[in-house]
Amino acid sequence: MANADDTVKSYARSLCSTDNNHAGLAQLIREHIQG
């Protein structure tokens, strides 16, 4: 999974555009990574 980092970064950017709550953003990313 060479592009896993890029995938997570683009996912995080898409969330950041609509959600400025960093705690909520971190939780969403953790759920996304865990599948």
The first five atom37 places (N, CA, C, CB, O) and aatype in JSON, in Angstrom:
{
  "aatype": [12, 0, 2, 0, 3, 3, 16, 19, 11, 15, 18, 0, 1, 15, 10, 4, 15, 16, 3, 2, 2, 8, 0, 7, 10, 0, 5, 10, 9, 1, 6, 8, 9, 5, 7],
  "atom_mask": [
    [1, 1, 1, 1, 1],
    [1, 1, 1, 1, 1],
    [1, 1, 1, 1, 1],
    [1, 1, 1, 1, 1],
    [1, 1, 1, 1, 1],
    [1, 1, 1, 1, 1],
    [1, 1, 1, 1, 1],
    [1, 1, 1, 1, 1],
    [1, 1, 1, 1, 1],
    [1, 1, 1, 1, 1],
    [1, 1, 1, 1, 1],
    [1, 1, 1, 1, 1],
    [1, 1, 1, 1, 1],
    [1, 1, 1, 1, 1],
    [1, 1, 1, 1, 1],
    [1, 1, 1, 1, 1],
    [1, 1, 1, 1, 1],
    [1, 1, 1, 1, 1],
    [1, 1, 1, 1, 1],
    [1, 1, 1, 1, 1],
    [1, 1, 1, 1, 1],
    [1, 1, 1, 1, 1],
    [1, 1, 1, 1, 1],
    [1, 1, 1, 0, 1],
    [1, 1, 1, 1, 1],
    [1, 1, 1, 1, 1],
    [1, 1, 1, 1, 1],
    [1, 1, 1, 1, 1],
    [1, 1, 1, 1, 1],
    [1, 1, 1, 1, 1],
    [1, 1, 1, 1, 1],
    [1, 1, 1, 1, 1],
    [1, 1, 1, 1, 1],
    [1, 1, 1, 1, 1],
    [1, 1, 1, 0, 1]
  ],
  "atom_positions": [
    [[0.85, -1.2, 0.0], [0.0, 0.0, 0.0], [0.88, 1.25, 0.0], [-0.96, 0.01, 1.23], [0.93, 1.99, 0.98]],
    [[1.55, 1.47, -1.11], [2.47, 2.59, -1.2], [1.75, 3.93, -1.1], [3.25, 2.52, -2.5], [2.33, 4.9, -0.61]],
    [[0.5, 4.01, -1.56], [-0.19, 5.3, -1.49], [-1.1, 5.44, -0.29], [-0.98, 5.52, -2.73], [-1.97, 6.32, -0.28]],
    [[-0.95, 4.62, 0.71], [-1.83, 4.72, 1.89], [-1.74, 6.12, 2.5], [-1.47, 3.65, 2.94], [-2.76, 6.7, 2.87]],
    [[-0.52, 6.65, 2.62], [-0.35, 7.98, 3.21], [-1.09, 9.03, 2.39], [1.14, 8.34, 3.31], [-1.79, 9.88, 2.94]],
    [[-0.94, 8.97, 1.06], [-1.62, 9.95, 0.21], [-3.13, 9.81, 0.32], [-1.19, 9.78, -1.25], [-3.86, 10.81, 0.32]],
    [[-3.6, 8.57, 0.42], [-5.04, 8.35, 0.55], [-5.57, 8.96, 1.84], [-5.36, 6.84, 0.5], [-6.6, 9.64, 1.84]],
    [[-4.86, 8.72, 2.93], [-5.29, 9.28, 4.22], [-5.21, 10.8, 4.19], [-4.42, 8.72, 5.37], [-6.09, 11.47, 4.71]],
    [[-4.16, 11.34, 3.57], [-4.02, 12.8, 3.51], [-5.15, 13.43, 2.71], [-2.67, 13.18, 2.89], [-5.71, 14.44, 3.12]],
    [[-5.48, 12.83, 1.57], [-6.57, 13.39, 0.75], [-7.9, 13.26, 1.49], [-6.64, 12.68, -0.62], [-8.74, 14.15, 1.42]],
    [[-8.08, 12.13, 2.19], [-9.29, 11.92, 3.0], [-9.37, 12.98, 4.1], [-9.3, 10.49, 3.62], [-10.43, 13.56, 4.34]],
    [[-8.24, 13.22, 4.76], [-8.19, 14.22, 5.83], [-8.49, 15.61, 5.27], [-6.82, 14.21, 6.53], [-9.22, 16.38, 5.88]],
    [[-7.93, 15.93, 4.11], [-8.19, 17.24, 3.5], [-9.67, 17.4, 3.17], [-7.35, 17.42, 2.22], [-10.24, 18.47, 3.39]],
    [[-10.29, 16.35, 2.66], [-11.72, 16.44, 2.31], [-12.56, 16.66, 3.56], [-12.18, 15.16, 1.57], [-13.56, 17.37, 3.52]],
    [[-12.15, 16.05, 4.68], [-12.87, 16.25, 5.94], [-12.61, 17.64, 6.49], [-12.48, 15.18, 6.97], [-13.52, 18.29, 6.99]],
    [[-11.36, 18.1, 6.4], [-10.99, 19.41, 6.94], [-11.81, 20.51, 6.28], [-9.49, 19.67, 6.74], [-12.12, 21.52, 6.9]],
    [[-12.14, 20.32, 5.01], [-12.88, 21.36, 4.29], [-14.27, 21.57, 4.88], [-12.99, 21.0, 2.82], [-14.87, 22.63, 4.69]],
    [[-14.79, 20.57, 5.58], [-16.14, 20.69, 6.14], [-16.17, 20.58, 7.66], [-17.03, 19.64, 5.54], [-17.19, 20.88, 8.27]],
    [[-15.07, 20.15, 8.28], [-15.06, 19.92, 9.73], [-13.78, 20.46, 10.33], [-15.21, 18.4, 10.04], [-12.71, 19.9, 10.13]],
    [[-13.89, 21.57, 11.07], [-12.71, 22.17, 11.69], [-12.5, 21.68, 13.11], [-12.84, 23.68, 11.69], [-11.62, 22.18, 13.82]],
    [[-13.29, 20.69, 13.54], [-13.15, 20.13, 14.88], [-12.05, 19.07, 14.83], [-14.51, 19.53, 15.4], [-12.28, 17.97, 14.33]],
    [[-10.87, 19.4, 15.34], [-9.73, 18.5, 15.2], [-9.93, 17.18, 15.93], [-8.49, 19.17, 15.7], [-9.48, 16.13, 15.45]],
    [[-10.59, 17.21, 17.08], [-10.84, 15.96, 17.8], [-11.77, 15.08, 16.99], [-11.43, 16.25, 19.2], [-11.55, 13.87, 16.87]],
    [[-12.82, 15.67, 16.43], [-13.75, 14.91, 15.61], [-13.07, 14.39, 14.36], [0.0, 0.0, 0.0], [-13.32, 13.27, 13.92]],
    [[-12.2, 15.22, 13.77], [-11.47, 14.82, 12.57], [-10.57, 13.63, 12.86], [-10.64, 15.99, 12.02], [-10.53, 12.67, 12.1]],
    [[-9.84, 13.69, 13.97], [-8.95, 12.59, 14.33], [-9.74, 11.31, 14.54], [-8.16, 12.94, 15.61], [-9.3, 10.23, 14.13]],
    [[-10.9, 11.41, 15.18], [-11.72, 10.22, 15.41], [-12.2, 9.64, 14.09], [-12.93, 10.57, 16.3], [-12.18, 8.42, 13.92]],
    [[-12.62, 10.47, 13.16], [-13.09, 9.99, 11.86], [-11.97, 9.3, 11.1], [-13.66, 11.14, 11.03], [-12.19, 8.28, 10.45]],
    [[-10.76, 9.87, 11.17], [-9.62, 9.26, 10.48], [-9.29, 7.91, 11.09], [-8.38, 10.19, 10.54], [-9.02, 6.95, 10.37]],
    [[-9.32, 7.82, 12.44], [-9.05, 6.54, 13.09], [-10.06, 5.49, 12.65], [-9.07, 6.69, 14.62], [-9.69, 4.35, 12.37]],
    [[-11.33, 5.86, 12.59], [-12.37, 4.92, 12.16], [-12.14, 4.5, 10.71], [-13.78, 5.54, 12.32], [-12.34, 3.34, 10.35]],
    [[-11.71, 5.45, 9.88], [-11.46, 5.16, 8.46], [-10.29, 4.19, 8.31], [-11.17, 6.47, 7.68], [-10.36, 3.26, 7.52]],
    [[-9.23, 4.41, 9.08], [-8.05, 3.54, 9.01], [-8.39, 2.13, 9.49], [-6.88, 4.12, 9.85], [-7.95, 1.14, 8.91]],
    [[-9.19, 2.04, 10.56], [-9.54, 0.74, 11.11], [-10.5, -0.02, 10.21], [-10.14, 0.91, 12.49], [-10.7, -1.22, 10.39]],
    [[-11.1, 0.67, 9.24], [-11.95, 0.02, 8.28], [-13.39, -0.06, 8.7], [0.0, 0.0, 0.0], [-14.21, -0.6, 7.96]]
  ]
}
